[in-house]
Coordinates of C-alpha atoms in Angstrom, one line a residue:
X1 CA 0.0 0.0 0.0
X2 CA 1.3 3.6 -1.2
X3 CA -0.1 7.1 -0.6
X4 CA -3.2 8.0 -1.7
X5 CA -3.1 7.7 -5.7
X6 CA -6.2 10.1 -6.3
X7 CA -6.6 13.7 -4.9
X8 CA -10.3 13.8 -4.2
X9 CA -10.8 12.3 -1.0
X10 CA -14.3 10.4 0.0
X11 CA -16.1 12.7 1.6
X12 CA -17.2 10.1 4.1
X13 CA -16.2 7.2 5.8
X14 CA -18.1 4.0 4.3
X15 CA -19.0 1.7 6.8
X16 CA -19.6 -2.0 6.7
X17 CA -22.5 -3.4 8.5
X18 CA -21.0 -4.3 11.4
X19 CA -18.9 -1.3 11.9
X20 CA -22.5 0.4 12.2
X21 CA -24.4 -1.7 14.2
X22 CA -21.3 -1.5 16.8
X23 CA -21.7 2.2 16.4
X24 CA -25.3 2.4 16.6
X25 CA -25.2 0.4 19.8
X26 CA -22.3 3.0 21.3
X27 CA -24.6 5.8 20.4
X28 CA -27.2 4.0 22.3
X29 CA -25.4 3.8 25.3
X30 CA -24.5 7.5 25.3
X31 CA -28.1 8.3 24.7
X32 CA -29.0 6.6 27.8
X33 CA -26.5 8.1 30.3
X34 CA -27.9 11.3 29.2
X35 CA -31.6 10.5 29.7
X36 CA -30.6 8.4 33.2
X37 CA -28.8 11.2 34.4
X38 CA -25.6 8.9 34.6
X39 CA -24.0 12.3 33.2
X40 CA -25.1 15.9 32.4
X41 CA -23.0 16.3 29.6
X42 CA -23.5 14.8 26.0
X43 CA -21.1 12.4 25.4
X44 CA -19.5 12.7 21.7
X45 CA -18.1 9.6 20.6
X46 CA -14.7 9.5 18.1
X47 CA -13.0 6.7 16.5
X48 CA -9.3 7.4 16.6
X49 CA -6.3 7.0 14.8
X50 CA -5.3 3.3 13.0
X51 CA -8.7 2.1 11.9
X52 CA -9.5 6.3 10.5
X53 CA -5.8 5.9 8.6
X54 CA -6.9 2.5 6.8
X55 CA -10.3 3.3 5.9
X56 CA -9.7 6.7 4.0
X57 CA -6.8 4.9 2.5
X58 CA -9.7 2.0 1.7
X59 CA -8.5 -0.8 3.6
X60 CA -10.2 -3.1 5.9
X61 CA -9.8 -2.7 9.6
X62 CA -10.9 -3.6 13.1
X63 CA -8.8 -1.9 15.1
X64 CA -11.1 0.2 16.7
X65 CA -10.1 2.9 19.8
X66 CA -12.8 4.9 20.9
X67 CA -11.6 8.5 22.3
X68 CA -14.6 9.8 24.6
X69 CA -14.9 14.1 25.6
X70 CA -16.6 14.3 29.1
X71 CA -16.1 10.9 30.5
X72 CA -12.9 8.3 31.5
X73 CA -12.9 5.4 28.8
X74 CA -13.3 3.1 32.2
X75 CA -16.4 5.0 32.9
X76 CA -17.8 4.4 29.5
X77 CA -16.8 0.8 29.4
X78 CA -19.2 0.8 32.7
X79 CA -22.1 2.5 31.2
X80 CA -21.9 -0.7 28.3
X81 CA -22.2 -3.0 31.0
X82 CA -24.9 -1.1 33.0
X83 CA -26.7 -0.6 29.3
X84 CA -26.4 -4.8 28.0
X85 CA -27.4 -5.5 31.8
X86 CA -30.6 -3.1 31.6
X87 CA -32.1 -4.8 28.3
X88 CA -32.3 -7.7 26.6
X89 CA -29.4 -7.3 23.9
X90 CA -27.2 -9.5 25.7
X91 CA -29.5 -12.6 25.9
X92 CA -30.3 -11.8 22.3
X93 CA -29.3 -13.8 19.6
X94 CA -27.0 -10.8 18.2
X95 CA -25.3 -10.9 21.2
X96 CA -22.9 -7.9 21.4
X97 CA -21.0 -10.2 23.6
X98 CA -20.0 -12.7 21.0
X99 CA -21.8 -14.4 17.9
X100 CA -23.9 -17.6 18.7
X101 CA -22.9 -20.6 16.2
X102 CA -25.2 -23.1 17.6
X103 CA -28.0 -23.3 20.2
X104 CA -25.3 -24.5 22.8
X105 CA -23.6 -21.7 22.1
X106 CA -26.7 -19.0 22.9
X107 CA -27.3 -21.1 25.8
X108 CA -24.0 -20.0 27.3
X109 CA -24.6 -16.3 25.9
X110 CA -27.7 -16.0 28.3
X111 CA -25.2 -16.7 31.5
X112 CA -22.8 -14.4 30.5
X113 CA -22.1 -11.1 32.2
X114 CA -20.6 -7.6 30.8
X115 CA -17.2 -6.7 31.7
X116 CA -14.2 -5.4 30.5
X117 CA -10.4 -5.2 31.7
X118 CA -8.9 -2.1 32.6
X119 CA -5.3 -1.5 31.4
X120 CA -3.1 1.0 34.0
X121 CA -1.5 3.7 33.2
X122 CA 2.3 3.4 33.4
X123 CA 4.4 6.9 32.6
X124 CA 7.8 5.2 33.5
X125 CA 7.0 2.9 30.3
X126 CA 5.5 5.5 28.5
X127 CA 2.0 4.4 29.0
X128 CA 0.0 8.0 30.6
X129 CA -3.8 6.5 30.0
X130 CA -5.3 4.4 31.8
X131 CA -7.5 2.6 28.8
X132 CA -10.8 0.0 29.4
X133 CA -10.6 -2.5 26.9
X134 CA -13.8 -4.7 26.2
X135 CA -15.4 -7.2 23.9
X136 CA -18.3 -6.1 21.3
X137 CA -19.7 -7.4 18.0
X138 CA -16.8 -9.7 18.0
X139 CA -14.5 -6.1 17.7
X140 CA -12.2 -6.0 20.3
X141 CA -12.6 -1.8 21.4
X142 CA -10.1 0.1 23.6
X143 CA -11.6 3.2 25.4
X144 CA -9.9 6.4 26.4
X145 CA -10.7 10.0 26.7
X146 CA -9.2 12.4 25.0
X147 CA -6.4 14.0 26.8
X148 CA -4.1 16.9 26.7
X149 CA -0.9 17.3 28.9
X150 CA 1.1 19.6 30.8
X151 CA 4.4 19.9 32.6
X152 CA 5.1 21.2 36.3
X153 CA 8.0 19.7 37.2
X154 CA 11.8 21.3 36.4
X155 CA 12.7 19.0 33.5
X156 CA 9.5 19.5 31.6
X157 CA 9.4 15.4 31.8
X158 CA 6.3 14.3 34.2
X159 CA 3.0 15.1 32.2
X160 CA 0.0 16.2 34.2
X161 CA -3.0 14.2 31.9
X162 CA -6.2 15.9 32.2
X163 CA -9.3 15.7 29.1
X164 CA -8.6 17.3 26.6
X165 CA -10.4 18.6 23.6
X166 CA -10.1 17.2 19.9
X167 CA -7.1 19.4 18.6
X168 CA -5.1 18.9 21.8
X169 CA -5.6 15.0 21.7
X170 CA -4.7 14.6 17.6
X171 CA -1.2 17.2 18.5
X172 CA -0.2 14.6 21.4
X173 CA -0.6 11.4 18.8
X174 CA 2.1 9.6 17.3
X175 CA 2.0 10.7 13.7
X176 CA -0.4 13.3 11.4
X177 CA -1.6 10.1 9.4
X178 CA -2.5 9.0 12.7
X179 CA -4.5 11.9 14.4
X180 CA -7.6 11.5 12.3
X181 CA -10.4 11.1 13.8
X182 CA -14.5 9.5 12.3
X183 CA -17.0 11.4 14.9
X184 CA -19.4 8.6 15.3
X185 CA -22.0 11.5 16.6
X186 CA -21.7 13.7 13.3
X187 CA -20.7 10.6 11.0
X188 CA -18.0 12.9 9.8
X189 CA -14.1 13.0 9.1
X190 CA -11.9 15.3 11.4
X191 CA -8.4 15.7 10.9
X192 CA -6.6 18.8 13.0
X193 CA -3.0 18.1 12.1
X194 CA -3.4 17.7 8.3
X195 CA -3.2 14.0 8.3
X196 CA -5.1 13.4 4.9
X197 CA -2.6 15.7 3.4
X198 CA 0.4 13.0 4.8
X199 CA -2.4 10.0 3.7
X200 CA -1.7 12.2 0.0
X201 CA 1.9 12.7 -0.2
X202 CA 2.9 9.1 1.4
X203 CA 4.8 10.6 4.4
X204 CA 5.2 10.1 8.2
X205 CA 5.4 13.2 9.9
X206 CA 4.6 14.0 13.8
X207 CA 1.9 16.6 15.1
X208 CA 4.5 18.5 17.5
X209 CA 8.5 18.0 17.3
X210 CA 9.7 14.9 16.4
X211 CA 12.2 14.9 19.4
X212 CA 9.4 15.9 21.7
X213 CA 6.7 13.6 20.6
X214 CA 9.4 10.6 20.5
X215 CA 11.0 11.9 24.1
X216 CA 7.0 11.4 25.1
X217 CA 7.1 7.3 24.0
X218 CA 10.2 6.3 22.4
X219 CA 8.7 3.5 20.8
X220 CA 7.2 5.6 18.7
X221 CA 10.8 5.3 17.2
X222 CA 9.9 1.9 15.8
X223 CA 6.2 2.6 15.1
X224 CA 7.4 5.2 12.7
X225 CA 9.5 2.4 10.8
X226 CA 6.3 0.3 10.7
X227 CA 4.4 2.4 9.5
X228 CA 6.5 3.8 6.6
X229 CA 7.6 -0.4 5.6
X230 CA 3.6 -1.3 5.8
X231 CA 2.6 1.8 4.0
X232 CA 5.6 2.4 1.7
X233 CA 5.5 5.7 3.4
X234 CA 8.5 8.2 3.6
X235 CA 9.7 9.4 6.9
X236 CA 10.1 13.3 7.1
X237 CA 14.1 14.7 7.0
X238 CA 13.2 16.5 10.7
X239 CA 11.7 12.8 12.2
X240 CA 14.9 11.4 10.6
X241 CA 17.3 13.7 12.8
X242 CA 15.3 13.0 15.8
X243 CA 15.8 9.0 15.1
X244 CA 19.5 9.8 15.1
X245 CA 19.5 12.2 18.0
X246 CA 21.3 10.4 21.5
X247 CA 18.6 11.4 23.9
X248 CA 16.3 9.6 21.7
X249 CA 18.5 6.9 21.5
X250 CA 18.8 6.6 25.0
X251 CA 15.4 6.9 26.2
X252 CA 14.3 4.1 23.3
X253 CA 16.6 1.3 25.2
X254 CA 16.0 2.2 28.7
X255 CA 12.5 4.0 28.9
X256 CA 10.9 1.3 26.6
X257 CA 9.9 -2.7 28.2
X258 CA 12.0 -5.5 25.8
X259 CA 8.1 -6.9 25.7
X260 CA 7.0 -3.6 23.7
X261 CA 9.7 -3.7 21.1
X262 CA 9.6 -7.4 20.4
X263 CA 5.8 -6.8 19.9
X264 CA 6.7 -3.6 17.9
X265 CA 8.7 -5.5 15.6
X266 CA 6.8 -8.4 15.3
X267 CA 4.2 -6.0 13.9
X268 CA 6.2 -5.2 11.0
X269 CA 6.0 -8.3 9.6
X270 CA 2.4 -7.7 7.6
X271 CA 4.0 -9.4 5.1
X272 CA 7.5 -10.4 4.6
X273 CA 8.4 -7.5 2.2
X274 CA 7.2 -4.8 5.0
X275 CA 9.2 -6.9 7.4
X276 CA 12.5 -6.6 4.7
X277 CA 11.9 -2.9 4.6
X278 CA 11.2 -2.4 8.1
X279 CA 14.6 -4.1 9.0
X280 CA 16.7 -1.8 6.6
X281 CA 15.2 1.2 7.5
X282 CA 16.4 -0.2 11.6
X283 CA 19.4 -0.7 10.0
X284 CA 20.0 2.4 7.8
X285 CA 19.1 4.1 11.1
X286 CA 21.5 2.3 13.0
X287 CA 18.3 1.5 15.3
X288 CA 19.5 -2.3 15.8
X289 CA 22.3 -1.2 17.7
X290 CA 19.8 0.0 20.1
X291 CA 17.6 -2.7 20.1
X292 CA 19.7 -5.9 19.3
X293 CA 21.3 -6.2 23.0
X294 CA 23.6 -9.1 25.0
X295 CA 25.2 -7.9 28.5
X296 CA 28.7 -9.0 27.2
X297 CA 27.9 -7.1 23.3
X298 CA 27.1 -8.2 20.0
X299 CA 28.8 -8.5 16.3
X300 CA 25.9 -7.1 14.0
X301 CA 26.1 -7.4 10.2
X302 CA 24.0 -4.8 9.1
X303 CA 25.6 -5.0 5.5
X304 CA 24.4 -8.1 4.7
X305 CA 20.7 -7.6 4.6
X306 CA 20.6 -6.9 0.9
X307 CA 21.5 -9.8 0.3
X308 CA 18.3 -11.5 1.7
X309 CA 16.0 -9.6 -0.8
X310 CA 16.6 -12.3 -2.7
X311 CA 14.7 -14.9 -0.9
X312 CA 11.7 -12.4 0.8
X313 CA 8.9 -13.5 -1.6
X314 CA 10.3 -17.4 -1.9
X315 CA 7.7 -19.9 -0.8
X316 CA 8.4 -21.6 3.2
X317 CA 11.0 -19.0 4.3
X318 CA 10.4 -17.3 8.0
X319 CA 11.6 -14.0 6.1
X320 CA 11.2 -12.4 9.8
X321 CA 13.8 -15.5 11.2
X322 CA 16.2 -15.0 8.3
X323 CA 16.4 -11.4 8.7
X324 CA 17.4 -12.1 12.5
X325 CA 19.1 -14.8 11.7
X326 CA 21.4 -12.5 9.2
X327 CA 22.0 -9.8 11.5
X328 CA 23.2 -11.9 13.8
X329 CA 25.1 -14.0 11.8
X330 CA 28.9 -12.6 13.1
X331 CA 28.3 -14.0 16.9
X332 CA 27.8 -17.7 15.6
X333 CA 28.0 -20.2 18.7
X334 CA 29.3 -17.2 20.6
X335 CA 28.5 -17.4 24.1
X336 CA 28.9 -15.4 27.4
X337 CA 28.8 -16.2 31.4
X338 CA 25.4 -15.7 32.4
X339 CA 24.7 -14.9 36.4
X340 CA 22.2 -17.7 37.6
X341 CA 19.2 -16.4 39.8
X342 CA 20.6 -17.5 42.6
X343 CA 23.0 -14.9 42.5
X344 CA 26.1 -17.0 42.8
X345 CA 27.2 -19.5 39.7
X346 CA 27.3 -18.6 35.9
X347 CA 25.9 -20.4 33.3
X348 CA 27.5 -20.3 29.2
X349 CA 25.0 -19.0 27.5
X350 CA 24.3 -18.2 23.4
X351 CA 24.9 -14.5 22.6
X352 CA 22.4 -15.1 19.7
X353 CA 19.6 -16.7 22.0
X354 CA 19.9 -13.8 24.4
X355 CA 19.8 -11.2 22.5
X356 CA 16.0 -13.3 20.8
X357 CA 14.7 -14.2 23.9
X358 CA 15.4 -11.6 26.7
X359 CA 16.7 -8.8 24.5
X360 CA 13.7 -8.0 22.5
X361 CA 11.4 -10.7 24.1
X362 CA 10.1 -12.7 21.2
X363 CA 9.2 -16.4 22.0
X364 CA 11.9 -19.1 23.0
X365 CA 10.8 -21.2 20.0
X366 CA 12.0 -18.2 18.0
X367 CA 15.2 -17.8 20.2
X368 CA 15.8 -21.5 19.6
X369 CA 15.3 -21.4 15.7
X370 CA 17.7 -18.3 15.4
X371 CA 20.3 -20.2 17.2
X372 CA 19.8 -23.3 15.3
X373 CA 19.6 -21.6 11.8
X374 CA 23.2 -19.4 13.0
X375 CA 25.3 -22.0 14.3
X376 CA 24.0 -24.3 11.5
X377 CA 24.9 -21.9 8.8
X378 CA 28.2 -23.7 7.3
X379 CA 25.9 -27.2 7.0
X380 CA 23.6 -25.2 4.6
X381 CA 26.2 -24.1 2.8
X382 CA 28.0 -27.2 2.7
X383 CA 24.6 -28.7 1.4
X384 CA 24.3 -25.9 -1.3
X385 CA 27.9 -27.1 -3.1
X386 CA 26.5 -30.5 -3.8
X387 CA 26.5 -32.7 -0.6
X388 CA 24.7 -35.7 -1.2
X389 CA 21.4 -37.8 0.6
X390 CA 22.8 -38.5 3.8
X391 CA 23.7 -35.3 4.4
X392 CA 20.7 -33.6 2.6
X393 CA 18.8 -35.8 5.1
X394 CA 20.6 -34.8 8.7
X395 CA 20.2 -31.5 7.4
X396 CA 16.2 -31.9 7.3
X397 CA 15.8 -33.9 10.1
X398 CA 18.2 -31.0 12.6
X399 CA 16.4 -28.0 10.4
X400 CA 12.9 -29.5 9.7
X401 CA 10.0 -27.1 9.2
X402 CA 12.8 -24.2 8.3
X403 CA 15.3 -26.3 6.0
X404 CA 14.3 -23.6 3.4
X405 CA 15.2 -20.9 5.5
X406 CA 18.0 -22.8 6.3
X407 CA 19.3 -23.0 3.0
X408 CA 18.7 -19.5 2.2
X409 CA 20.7 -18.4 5.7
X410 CA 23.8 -20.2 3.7
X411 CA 22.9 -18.6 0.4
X412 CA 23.3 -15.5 1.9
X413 CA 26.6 -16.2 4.1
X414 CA 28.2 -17.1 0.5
X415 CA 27.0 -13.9 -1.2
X416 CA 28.3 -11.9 1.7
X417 CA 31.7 -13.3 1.4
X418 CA 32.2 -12.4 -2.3
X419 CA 30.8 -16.0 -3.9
X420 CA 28.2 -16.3 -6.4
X421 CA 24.8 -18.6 -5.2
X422 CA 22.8 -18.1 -8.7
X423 CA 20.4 -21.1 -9.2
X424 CA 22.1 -22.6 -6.4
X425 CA 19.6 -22.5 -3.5
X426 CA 17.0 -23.8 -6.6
X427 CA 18.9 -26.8 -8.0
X428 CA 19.6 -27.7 -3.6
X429 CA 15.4 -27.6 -3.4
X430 CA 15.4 -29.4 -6.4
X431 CA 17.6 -32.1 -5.6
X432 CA 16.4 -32.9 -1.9
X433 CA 13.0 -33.3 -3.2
X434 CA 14.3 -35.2 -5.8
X435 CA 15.6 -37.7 -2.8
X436 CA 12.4 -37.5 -1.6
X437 CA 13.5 -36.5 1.9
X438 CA 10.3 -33.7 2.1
X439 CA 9.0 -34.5 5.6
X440 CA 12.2 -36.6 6.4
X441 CA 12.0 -35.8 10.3
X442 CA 8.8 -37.1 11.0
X443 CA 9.7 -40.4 9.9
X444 CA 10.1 -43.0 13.5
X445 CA 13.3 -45.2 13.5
X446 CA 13.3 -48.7 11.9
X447 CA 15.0 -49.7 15.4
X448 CA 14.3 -48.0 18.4
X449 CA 16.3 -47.7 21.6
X450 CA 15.2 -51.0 23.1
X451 CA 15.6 -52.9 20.4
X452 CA 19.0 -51.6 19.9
X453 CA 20.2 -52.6 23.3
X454 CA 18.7 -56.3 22.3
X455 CA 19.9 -56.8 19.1
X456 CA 23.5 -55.3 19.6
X457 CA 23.8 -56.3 23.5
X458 CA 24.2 -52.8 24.1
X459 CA 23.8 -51.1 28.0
X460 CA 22.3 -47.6 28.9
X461 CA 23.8 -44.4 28.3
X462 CA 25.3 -42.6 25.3
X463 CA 26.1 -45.9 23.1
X464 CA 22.4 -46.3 22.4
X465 CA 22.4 -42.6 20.9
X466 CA 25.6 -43.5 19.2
X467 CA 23.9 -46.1 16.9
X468 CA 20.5 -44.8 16.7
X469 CA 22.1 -42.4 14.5
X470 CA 23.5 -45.1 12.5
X471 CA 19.7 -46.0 12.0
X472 CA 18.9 -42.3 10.7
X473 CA 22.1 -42.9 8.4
X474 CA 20.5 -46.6 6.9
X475 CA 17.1 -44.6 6.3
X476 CA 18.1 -41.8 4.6
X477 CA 20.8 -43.5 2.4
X478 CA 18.2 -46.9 1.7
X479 CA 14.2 -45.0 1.1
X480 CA 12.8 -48.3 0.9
X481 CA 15.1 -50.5 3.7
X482 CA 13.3 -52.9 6.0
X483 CA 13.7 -53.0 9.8
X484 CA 15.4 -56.9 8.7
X485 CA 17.6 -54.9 6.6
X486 CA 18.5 -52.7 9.2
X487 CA 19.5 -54.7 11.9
X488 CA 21.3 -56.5 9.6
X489 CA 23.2 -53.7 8.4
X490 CA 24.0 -52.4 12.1
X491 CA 25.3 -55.9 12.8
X492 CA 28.2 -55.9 10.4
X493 CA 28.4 -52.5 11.8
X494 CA 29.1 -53.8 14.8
X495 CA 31.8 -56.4 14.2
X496 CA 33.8 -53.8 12.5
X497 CA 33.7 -50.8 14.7
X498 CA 37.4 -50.4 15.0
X499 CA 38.0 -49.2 19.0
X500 CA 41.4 -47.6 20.4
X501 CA 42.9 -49.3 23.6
X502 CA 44.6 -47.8 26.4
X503 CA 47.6 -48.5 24.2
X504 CA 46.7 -46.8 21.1
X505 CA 46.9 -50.2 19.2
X506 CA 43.6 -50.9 17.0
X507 CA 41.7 -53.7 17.7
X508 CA 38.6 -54.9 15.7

């Protein structure tokens, strides 16, 4: 998705069916605290920032954030409950609560109660609203109020948050393209910071200073990035220098939780060609030497992300665990001493798994595949200059599910050392399925660890792994071998495993 390609805007927002019927229900609620006296004040309902942006640019949506003018978003959230309690919507079968597929279903509709979760405010981690965050029409709606802030303290730091009107809310949001707002009241557009004009020119530009509005939540650092990779976007030359300034810098690795900027970048993953983008804008930026951490430091190879544009749109590669994967390449089975939570013994641990797990907080699958796919790299390459079966098969079974990514991690380690790869990654997908070692991994062992000990008179411990590799190796070299075959095969094995003696003379 690009900037706007026409310069006549809609004049309104087009709403689906079930957009409406969520606001018509919102309206009715707001209707009702008037006429119950719940408040004195009409209660003007907005729909702020994300799902505004994608539906002037015509795009689907259902992120929807409420922004309220004379009442807490908690508040509000109460008056829904109050509202579904008071009538008989909720034991309908349009259940704002959730969408009946069966009559079992309904049944458990009708014991259900309204509630919603309320989500704190935290200013250390940037978080200054306290947001209520409920479930309607299958639309999962955050509620705030509009807010404006000001500053009492010496260091013009700790905000003061009080409601706010319309203007003063859009100027504290993240970007222009962001600060529209759809008035559910009026059914009408209204944009205070010239955010359709941004939506026009494809640019990401913040309401107030950059340095300011980042200084408020550094993680709109990395929301900036998003946006422009999702959008094709450009970021403006003054939000640039801001990115670069040290303040900024500093306040994005300590003011921001790892949780927020795993999640952040996650996010830019849409689809693996915003995730590319995203991650050499970070780059460009020198942003992943902010965010890519390990207590003891990291090798990061910037450089060779253009190199994985060649494998971003090829079918069954994790573009978002190659792109990790590549950065990280330099610190292969690099580890540090890790303090143990008992405060007393260290532990080795993998700079690369660090810096997944606990440095930006993604999941320890994630920090495990990384790993594997880094210190693996030099078996995908050896695979990619011609290795044969056997070794096309160990390489499936350690690699499974990511083999492909796998292969193009190496592809991209030869390219950055000066080598050529063309058709290479190709005729290596070509050939292993050609072997017909697709799904290699999932196959169970002709001989399993009992049977080993039998058959070879073998004891407990690390023999029996010894030779149930040798079974792995008999599978993937014979397709079509029996378990008869195999045993037989591990016997002659057997008789001439060559052992050392104390000595050093061979014996067979």
């Amino acid at each position: 998705m690009s900037a706007l390609s026409s310069t006549v805007l809609p004049p309104s927002i087009i709403l689906t069916n079930s957009e409406a019927h969520l606001f018509s229900f919102l309206s009715k609620v707001a209707e009702s605290a008037l006429e119950s006296a719940s408040t004195t004040t009409p209660i003007v309902l907005r729909v702020a920032g994300g799902w505004v942006r994608d539906k002037v640019l015509g795009l689907d949506s259902d992120d929807i954030d409420i922004a309220l003018d004379t009442i807490s978003g908690v508040a509000f959230a109460e008056l829904c409950c109050s509202y579904l309690t008071s009538t008989s919507t909720s034991t309908s079968a349009s259940s704002p609560l959730s969408t009946p597929a069966s009559p079992n279903t309904q049944q458990q509709d009708k014991k259900k109660k309204p509630k919603f979760a309320t989500i704190q405010s935290n200013p250390s981690q940037s978080k200054h609203l306290e947001t209520a965050t409920m479930n309607l029409f299958n639309y999962s709606i955050d509620f705030t109020n509009l807010r404006t802030e000001t500053y009492s303290d010496s260091t013009g730091r700790i905000p003061q948050i009080s409601f706010g009107t319309p203007e003063e809310d859009a100027s504290r949001r993240d970007f222009t393209v962001n600060s529209l707002f759809y008035n559910i009241t009026t059914s009408s557009l209204e944009d205070y910071t010239s955010g359709i004009s941004d939506l026009k020119s494809g640019i990401i530009r913040t309401p107030l200073s950059p340095k300011l509005t980042f200084l408020d939540d550094p993680l709109r650092v990395l929301r900036g990035i998003r946006f422009s990779s999702r959008f094709n976007f450009t970021l403006s030359p003054s939000l640039i220098t801001s990115i670069k300034d040290p303040e900024v810098r500093l306040a994005l690795s300590t003011k921001v939780s790892k949780e927020r900027v795993g999640k952040e970048l996650s996010g830019c993953f849409k689809t693996p060609e915003s995730g590319y983008q995203a991650f050499k804008l970070l780059t460009s930026l020198n942003l992943d030497e902010v965010i890519f951490t390990c207590p003891t430091g990291l090798t990061l190879s910037s450089s060779i992300l253009p190199h994985v544009s060649r494998y971003v749109t090829v079918s069954s590669v994790s573009v978002r665990l190659l792109l990790m994967s590549s950065i990280l390449l330099p610190n292969g089975r690099d580890v540090f001493e890790e303090l143990q939570k008992n405060g007393r013994t260290y532990k080795s641990r993998s700079k690369v798994h660090y810096c997944v797990r606990d440095g930006i907080k993604w999941k320890s699958n994630d920090a495990n595949d990384v790993q594997m796919l880094v210190e693996g790299v030099d078996e995908a390459v050896g695979l990619l200059k011609g290795e044969g079966r056997l070794e096309g098969g160990m390489f499936l079974r350690k690699f499974k599910e990511l083999w492909r990514t796998g292969l193009a991690l190496g592809a991209v380690k030869i390219l950055d050392g000066g080598g050529e790869v063309e058709g290479m990654y190709e005729e290596t997908v070509e050939r292993i399925q050609g072997y017909n070692l697709e799904g290699c991994w999932k196959a169970k062992p002709l001989v399993d660890g009992k049977g080993l000990q039998e058959v070879l008179e073998l004891g407990k411990g690390p023999e029996v792994g010894k030779w149930m590799k040798k079974v792995v190796e008999f599978m993937l070299v014979n397709e079509k071998g029996t378990k008869e075959e195999c045993v037989e095969w591990l016997k002659k094995c057997k008789e001439q495993d060559m052992l050392e003696d104390e000595d050093g003379d061979i014996k067979v």
